[in-house]
mmCIF file of C-alpha atoms in Angstrom:
data_model
loop_
_atom_site.group_PDB
_atom_site.id
_atom_site.type_symbol
_atom_site.label_atom_id
_atom_site.label_comp_id
_atom_site.label_asym_id
_atom_site.label_seq_id
_atom_site.Cartn_x
_atom_site.Cartn_y
_atom_site.Cartn_z
ATOM 1 C CA MET A 1 155.736 -106.240 91.237
ATOM 2 C CA SER A 2 152.348 -107.653 92.168
ATOM 3 C CA ASN A 3 151.981 -109.301 95.556
ATOM 4 C CA ASP A 4 148.861 -111.125 94.432
ATOM 5 C CA GLN A 5 148.989 -114.805 95.228
ATOM 6 C CA PRO A 6 147.350 -117.480 93.044
ATOM 7 C CA ILE A 7 143.879 -118.354 94.223
ATOM 8 C CA ALA A 8 143.585 -121.926 95.423
ATOM 9 C CA TYR A 9 140.373 -123.600 94.359
ATOM 10 C CA GLN A 10 139.024 -126.567 96.298
ATOM 11 C CA ALA A 11 137.343 -129.312 94.339
ATOM 12 C CA VAL A 12 133.671 -129.654 95.167
ATOM 13 C CA ASN A 13 132.554 -133.225 95.733
ATOM 14 C CA ILE A 14 129.024 -133.348 94.347
ATOM 15 C CA PRO A 15 127.003 -136.291 95.732
ATOM 16 C CA THR A 16 126.252 -138.975 93.161
ATOM 17 C CA SER A 17 122.514 -138.705 93.811
ATOM 18 C CA GLN A 18 122.656 -134.983 93.008
ATOM 19 C CA ARG A 19 124.479 -135.572 89.707
ATOM 20 C CA ILE A 20 121.888 -138.149 88.649
ATOM 21 C CA ARG A 21 119.031 -135.906 89.775
ATOM 22 C CA GLU A 22 120.419 -132.965 87.783
ATOM 23 C CA ARG A 23 120.553 -135.086 84.608
ATOM 24 C CA LEU A 24 116.949 -136.143 85.129
ATOM 25 C CA GLN A 25 115.809 -132.584 85.735
ATOM 26 C CA ALA A 26 117.743 -131.271 82.728
ATOM 27 C CA SER A 27 115.965 -133.787 80.484
ATOM 28 C CA LYS A 28 112.608 -133.062 82.165
ATOM 29 C CA THR A 29 112.283 -136.767 83.029
ATOM 30 C CA ARG A 30 110.073 -137.867 85.911
ATOM 31 C CA PHE A 31 111.811 -139.810 88.685
ATOM 32 C CA HIS A 32 109.038 -141.028 90.979
ATOM 33 C CA ALA A 33 109.611 -144.005 93.250
ATOM 34 C CA ASN A 34 108.453 -146.553 90.654
ATOM 35 C CA ASP A 35 110.176 -144.991 87.627
ATOM 36 C CA ASN A 36 113.207 -146.573 85.971
ATOM 37 C CA ILE A 37 116.160 -144.151 85.766
ATOM 38 C CA ALA A 38 118.840 -146.520 84.428
ATOM 39 C CA LYS A 39 119.747 -144.486 81.347
ATOM 40 C CA PHE A 40 120.727 -141.514 83.536
ATOM 41 C CA ILE A 41 123.226 -143.516 85.610
ATOM 42 C CA GLU A 42 126.814 -143.617 84.355
ATOM 43 C CA PRO A 43 129.248 -146.539 84.795
ATOM 44 C CA GLY A 44 130.543 -146.772 88.353
ATOM 45 C CA GLU A 45 127.839 -144.566 89.833
ATOM 46 C CA LEU A 46 125.732 -147.361 91.329
ATOM 47 C CA ALA A 47 128.585 -148.291 93.689
ATOM 48 C CA GLU A 48 128.956 -144.606 94.605
ATOM 49 C CA LEU A 49 125.207 -144.313 95.157
ATOM 50 C CA GLN A 50 125.246 -147.372 97.404
ATOM 51 C CA ALA A 51 128.027 -145.818 99.508
ATOM 52 C CA GLU A 52 126.015 -142.591 99.766
ATOM 53 C CA VAL A 53 122.874 -144.460 100.851
ATOM 54 C CA GLU A 54 124.935 -146.401 103.420
ATOM 55 C CA GLU A 55 126.119 -143.131 104.965
ATOM 56 C CA LYS A 56 122.560 -141.783 105.146
ATOM 57 C CA LEU A 57 121.283 -145.001 106.728
ATOM 58 C CA ARG A 58 123.978 -144.864 109.400
ATOM 59 C CA ALA A 59 122.700 -141.360 110.198
ATOM 60 C CA VAL A 60 119.118 -142.684 110.435
ATOM 61 C CA LEU A 61 120.214 -145.331 112.946
ATOM 62 C CA GLN A 62 122.012 -142.681 114.969
ATOM 63 C CA SER A 63 118.870 -140.534 114.974
ATOM 64 C CA LEU A 64 116.965 -143.561 116.266
ATOM 65 C CA VAL A 65 119.436 -143.520 119.195
ATOM 66 C CA ILE A 66 120.977 -146.881 118.291
ATOM 67 C CA ASP A 67 124.601 -147.290 119.365
ATOM 68 C CA THR A 68 125.959 -148.778 116.157
ATOM 69 C CA GLU A 69 129.525 -148.575 117.443
ATOM 70 C CA SER A 70 129.113 -150.995 120.339
ATOM 71 C CA ASP A 71 126.031 -152.914 119.145
ATOM 72 C CA HIS A 72 127.485 -155.733 117.056
ATOM 73 C CA ASN A 73 124.057 -156.449 115.547
ATOM 74 C CA THR A 74 123.804 -153.035 113.878
ATOM 75 C CA GLN A 75 127.439 -152.142 113.196
ATOM 76 C CA ASP A 76 127.071 -153.177 109.545
ATOM 77 C CA THR A 77 123.342 -152.576 109.119
ATOM 78 C CA GLY A 78 123.790 -149.394 107.080
ATOM 79 C CA ARG A 79 125.931 -151.217 104.515
ATOM 80 C CA ARG A 80 123.670 -154.271 104.382
ATOM 81 C CA VAL A 81 120.477 -152.254 103.885
ATOM 82 C CA ALA A 82 122.068 -149.966 101.280
ATOM 83 C CA LYS A 83 123.255 -153.014 99.323
ATOM 84 C CA MET A 84 119.791 -154.577 99.603
ATOM 85 C CA PHE A 85 118.051 -151.414 98.375
ATOM 86 C CA ILE A 86 120.329 -150.738 95.392
ATOM 87 C CA ASN A 87 121.100 -154.300 94.243
ATOM 88 C CA GLU A 88 117.972 -156.213 95.218
ATOM 89 C CA VAL A 89 114.629 -154.851 96.353
ATOM 90 C CA PHE A 90 114.786 -151.550 94.398
ATOM 91 C CA HIS A 91 117.166 -152.531 91.615
ATOM 92 C CA GLY A 92 114.350 -152.269 89.051
ATOM 93 C CA ARG A 93 114.819 -148.489 89.260
ATOM 94 C CA TYR A 94 118.521 -148.591 88.446
ATOM 95 C CA VAL A 95 119.025 -151.239 85.738
ATOM 96 C CA PRO A 96 117.610 -151.500 82.205
ATOM 97 C CA MET A 97 114.845 -153.937 81.314
ATOM 98 C CA PRO A 98 116.179 -157.513 81.118
ATOM 99 C CA SER A 99 117.148 -158.662 77.651
ATOM 100 C CA VAL A 100 114.138 -160.363 76.061
ATOM 101 C CA THR A 101 114.429 -162.502 72.940
ATOM 102 C CA GLU A 102 111.372 -162.129 70.743
ATOM 103 C CA PHE A 103 110.195 -164.801 68.314
ATOM 104 C CA PRO A 104 107.872 -164.390 65.350
ATOM 105 C CA ASN A 105 104.497 -166.087 65.613
ATOM 106 C CA ALA A 106 105.402 -168.569 62.869
ATOM 107 C CA SER A 107 102.492 -170.904 63.680
ATOM 108 C CA HIS A 108 99.990 -168.018 63.647
ATOM 109 C CA LEU A 109 98.850 -168.834 67.179
ATOM 110 C CA ASN A 110 95.603 -167.068 68.057
ATOM 111 C CA GLU A 111 94.395 -168.906 71.146
ATOM 112 C CA LEU A 112 94.404 -167.735 74.747
ATOM 113 C CA MET A 113 97.695 -168.222 76.618
ATOM 114 C CA ILE A 114 97.886 -167.895 80.403
ATOM 115 C CA ILE A 115 101.119 -167.536 82.361
ATOM 116 C CA GLY A 116 101.096 -167.798 86.143
ATOM 117 C CA PRO A 117 101.001 -167.672 88.992
ATOM 118 C CA ILE A 118 104.266 -165.706 88.992
ATOM 119 C CA THR A 119 105.493 -164.887 92.485
ATOM 120 C CA VAL A 120 106.292 -161.186 92.857
ATOM 121 C CA ARG A 121 107.809 -159.127 95.654
ATOM 122 C CA SER A 122 107.848 -155.376 96.063
ATOM 123 C CA ALA A 123 107.598 -152.671 98.720
ATOM 124 C CA CYS A 124 104.875 -150.095 99.149
ATOM 125 C CA SER A 125 106.136 -146.600 98.378
ATOM 126 C CA HIS A 126 104.224 -145.159 101.368
ATOM 127 C CA HIS A 127 105.959 -147.079 104.168
ATOM 128 C CA LEU A 128 108.530 -149.271 102.334
ATOM 129 C CA CYS A 129 106.831 -152.339 103.818
ATOM 130 C CA PRO A 130 106.859 -155.575 101.788
ATOM 131 C CA ILE A 131 104.252 -156.467 99.183
ATOM 132 C CA MET A 132 104.162 -160.217 98.499
ATOM 133 C CA GLY A 133 101.894 -161.670 95.882
ATOM 134 C CA LYS A 134 101.218 -163.454 92.619
ATOM 135 C CA VAL A 135 100.551 -162.327 89.055
ATOM 136 C CA TRP A 136 98.666 -164.006 86.226
ATOM 137 C CA ILE A 137 99.104 -162.872 82.623
ATOM 138 C CA GLY A 138 96.733 -163.612 79.760
ATOM 139 C CA VAL A 139 97.805 -163.131 76.134
ATOM 140 C CA MET A 140 95.705 -163.298 72.987
ATOM 141 C CA PRO A 141 98.276 -163.252 70.169
ATOM 142 C CA ASN A 142 97.730 -162.545 66.505
ATOM 143 C CA GLU A 143 99.791 -163.588 63.482
ATOM 144 C CA HIS A 144 101.914 -160.437 63.753
ATOM 145 C CA SER A 145 102.545 -160.669 67.515
ATOM 146 C CA ASN A 146 105.989 -161.245 68.924
ATOM 147 C CA LEU A 147 106.264 -164.191 71.310
ATOM 148 C CA ILE A 148 108.654 -164.292 74.270
ATOM 149 C CA GLY A 149 110.033 -167.176 76.329
ATOM 150 C CA LEU A 150 108.080 -168.278 79.389
ATOM 151 C CA SER A 151 110.756 -167.212 81.877
ATOM 152 C CA LYS A 152 110.831 -163.697 80.395
ATOM 153 C CA TYR A 153 107.371 -162.922 81.786
ATOM 154 C CA ALA A 154 108.754 -163.554 85.271
ATOM 155 C CA ARG A 155 111.900 -161.524 84.589
ATOM 156 C CA ILE A 156 109.935 -158.500 83.346
ATOM 157 C CA ALA A 157 107.509 -158.766 86.268
ATOM 158 C CA GLU A 158 110.413 -158.916 88.730
ATOM 159 C CA TRP A 159 112.023 -155.850 87.089
ATOM 160 C CA ILE A 160 108.787 -153.855 87.372
ATOM 161 C CA MET A 161 108.087 -154.930 90.952
ATOM 162 C CA SER A 162 111.629 -154.336 92.257
ATOM 163 C CA ARG A 163 110.878 -150.698 93.017
ATOM 164 C CA PRO A 164 108.828 -148.898 95.634
ATOM 165 C CA GLN A 165 105.381 -149.527 94.158
ATOM 166 C CA ILE A 166 101.662 -148.999 94.439
ATOM 167 C CA GLN A 167 99.901 -152.151 93.283
ATOM 168 C CA GLU A 168 97.434 -150.309 91.064
ATOM 169 C CA GLU A 169 100.322 -148.658 89.202
ATOM 170 C CA ALA A 170 102.535 -151.753 89.139
ATOM 171 C CA VAL A 171 100.039 -153.837 87.146
ATOM 172 C CA VAL A 172 99.599 -151.001 84.632
ATOM 173 C CA GLN A 173 103.378 -150.730 84.185
ATOM 174 C CA LEU A 174 103.655 -154.494 83.688
ATOM 175 C CA ALA A 175 100.795 -154.586 81.194
ATOM 176 C CA ASP A 176 102.231 -151.647 79.237
ATOM 177 C CA ALA A 177 105.709 -153.227 79.084
ATOM 178 C CA LEU A 178 104.331 -156.539 77.773
ATOM 179 C CA GLN A 179 101.985 -154.831 75.335
ATOM 180 C CA GLU A 180 104.878 -152.859 73.847
ATOM 181 C CA LYS A 181 107.067 -155.973 73.525
ATOM 182 C CA MET A 182 104.472 -158.368 72.110
ATOM 183 C CA GLN A 183 101.793 -156.276 70.383
ATOM 184 C CA PRO A 184 99.062 -158.910 70.940
ATOM 185 C CA ASP A 185 95.357 -158.502 70.182
ATOM 186 C CA GLY A 186 94.658 -158.688 73.892
ATOM 187 C CA LEU A 187 96.553 -158.638 77.167
ATOM 188 C CA ALA A 188 95.347 -159.166 80.736
ATOM 189 C CA VAL A 189 97.150 -158.912 84.069
ATOM 190 C CA VAL A 190 95.720 -159.907 87.460
ATOM 191 C CA MET A 191 97.630 -159.400 90.699
ATOM 192 C CA GLU A 192 96.775 -160.602 94.204
ATOM 193 C CA ALA A 193 99.029 -159.517 97.065
ATOM 194 C CA ASP A 194 99.509 -159.178 100.797
ATOM 195 C CA HIS A 195 100.500 -155.696 101.938
ATOM 196 C CA PHE A 196 102.570 -155.602 105.103
ATOM 197 C CA CYS A 197 101.762 -151.918 105.591
ATOM 198 C CA MET A 198 98.376 -153.360 106.663
ATOM 199 C CA HIS A 199 99.619 -156.594 108.265
ATOM 200 C CA TRP A 200 102.531 -155.179 110.251
ATOM 201 C CA ARG A 201 101.357 -151.676 111.181
ATOM 202 C CA GLY A 202 98.213 -149.547 111.154
ATOM 203 C CA VAL A 203 95.122 -151.737 111.398
ATOM 204 C CA LYS A 204 97.296 -154.912 111.613
ATOM 205 C CA ASP A 205 94.825 -156.957 109.567
ATOM 206 C CA THR A 206 96.691 -160.101 108.524
ATOM 207 C CA GLU A 207 93.892 -161.529 106.360
ATOM 208 C CA ALA A 208 93.240 -158.666 103.926
ATOM 209 C CA LYS A 209 94.575 -158.918 100.374
ATOM 210 C CA MET A 210 94.388 -156.646 97.353
ATOM 211 C CA ILE A 211 93.334 -157.951 93.948
ATOM 212 C CA ASN A 212 93.288 -155.851 90.819
ATOM 213 C CA SER A 213 93.442 -156.275 87.064
ATOM 214 C CA VAL A 214 94.282 -154.531 83.819
ATOM 215 C CA MET A 215 92.665 -155.522 80.518
ATOM 216 C CA HIS A 216 93.849 -154.437 77.060
ATOM 217 C CA GLY A 217 92.369 -154.982 73.614
ATOM 218 C CA SER A 218 90.201 -158.059 73.147
ATOM 219 C CA PHE A 219 90.107 -158.783 76.896
ATOM 220 C CA LEU A 220 88.490 -155.394 77.357
ATOM 221 C CA LYS A 221 86.076 -155.721 74.419
ATOM 222 C CA ASP A 222 85.078 -159.406 74.625
ATOM 223 C CA PRO A 223 83.310 -160.375 77.874
ATOM 224 C CA ASN A 224 83.471 -164.096 76.981
ATOM 225 C CA LEU A 225 87.258 -164.002 76.611
ATOM 226 C CA ARG A 226 87.588 -162.058 79.833
ATOM 227 C CA ARG A 227 85.339 -164.562 81.619
ATOM 228 C CA GLU A 228 87.348 -167.514 80.249
ATOM 229 C CA PHE A 229 90.629 -166.008 81.455
ATOM 230 C CA LEU A 230 89.295 -165.208 84.927
ATOM 231 C CA SER A 231 87.778 -168.680 85.281
ATOM 232 C CA LEU A 232 91.026 -170.431 84.365
ATOM 233 C CA ILE A 233 93.415 -168.667 86.721
ATOM 234 C CA LYS A 234 93.727 -170.465 90.045
ATOM 235 C CA ARG A 235 93.970 -167.986 92.909
#
C-alpha cells in the first residue's frame, strides 16, 4: 500500500495589476501613462485595483516615516488617494471613451466653428503635479462630416486629460480623437496651461504657462483660416 499523501496546492493570489499587465503584454498593446487600457480591464477589477493601490500608498506613507496609525489626518489617506487616482484624476486610463451621439451635417455646414475655452485638468507624468488650463477647438466641417453636441467636446477633452499627461501629447490625442469621430475638412486644437511641476517645485516660477497647438487638414494648409481661428479665440 502506498504511503504517499495527496499534495496540497495553495491558491496563488495574483495581483490585479499583474493580470491586467499580462493581458496587455500578450496583445502587444502599449500601456504608457497616457494610454487608455479600458478594454483590458474585466468587470470588478477596478475596485480590486483601487484596493491594491491603497495598500501601496500606505506603504509609501510608511516609507516617508509618517505614523498613519496615530496621525488622524493620514489614517485614511491611502484610501482617499487611491480612490482619487482610479475614479477621478486618472480615470481616463481605465474607462472607455464617453458615449458620443453623432449627427449628420444635414444643413451642409461649411463655416468655421470654435468651441472654448474648455477648462481642463490633468497631471504631468513626470512628477504627478497638476496641470490646469484651457482648450480651444476649431472645426471646419464638410457636408459628409459628423457633428457632435457641444458638451461632448468637453467630455472627450476631460477623458483625454484625466491621465498622467504631457501637454504636447495630450493635444495630439485630443485632436486625433475628434478627427476620427467627426471627419471634418479641418481641425485645430490650442491648449494653454499652468504646470505645477514648475510652480510648486523646481524653479518655482508661478507666471510661466505653456501654449501649444495642433492643426489638421485645412487649418494646416490655409494660412488665412488658421489666422482667423487664432484671432478669434480669447486667451
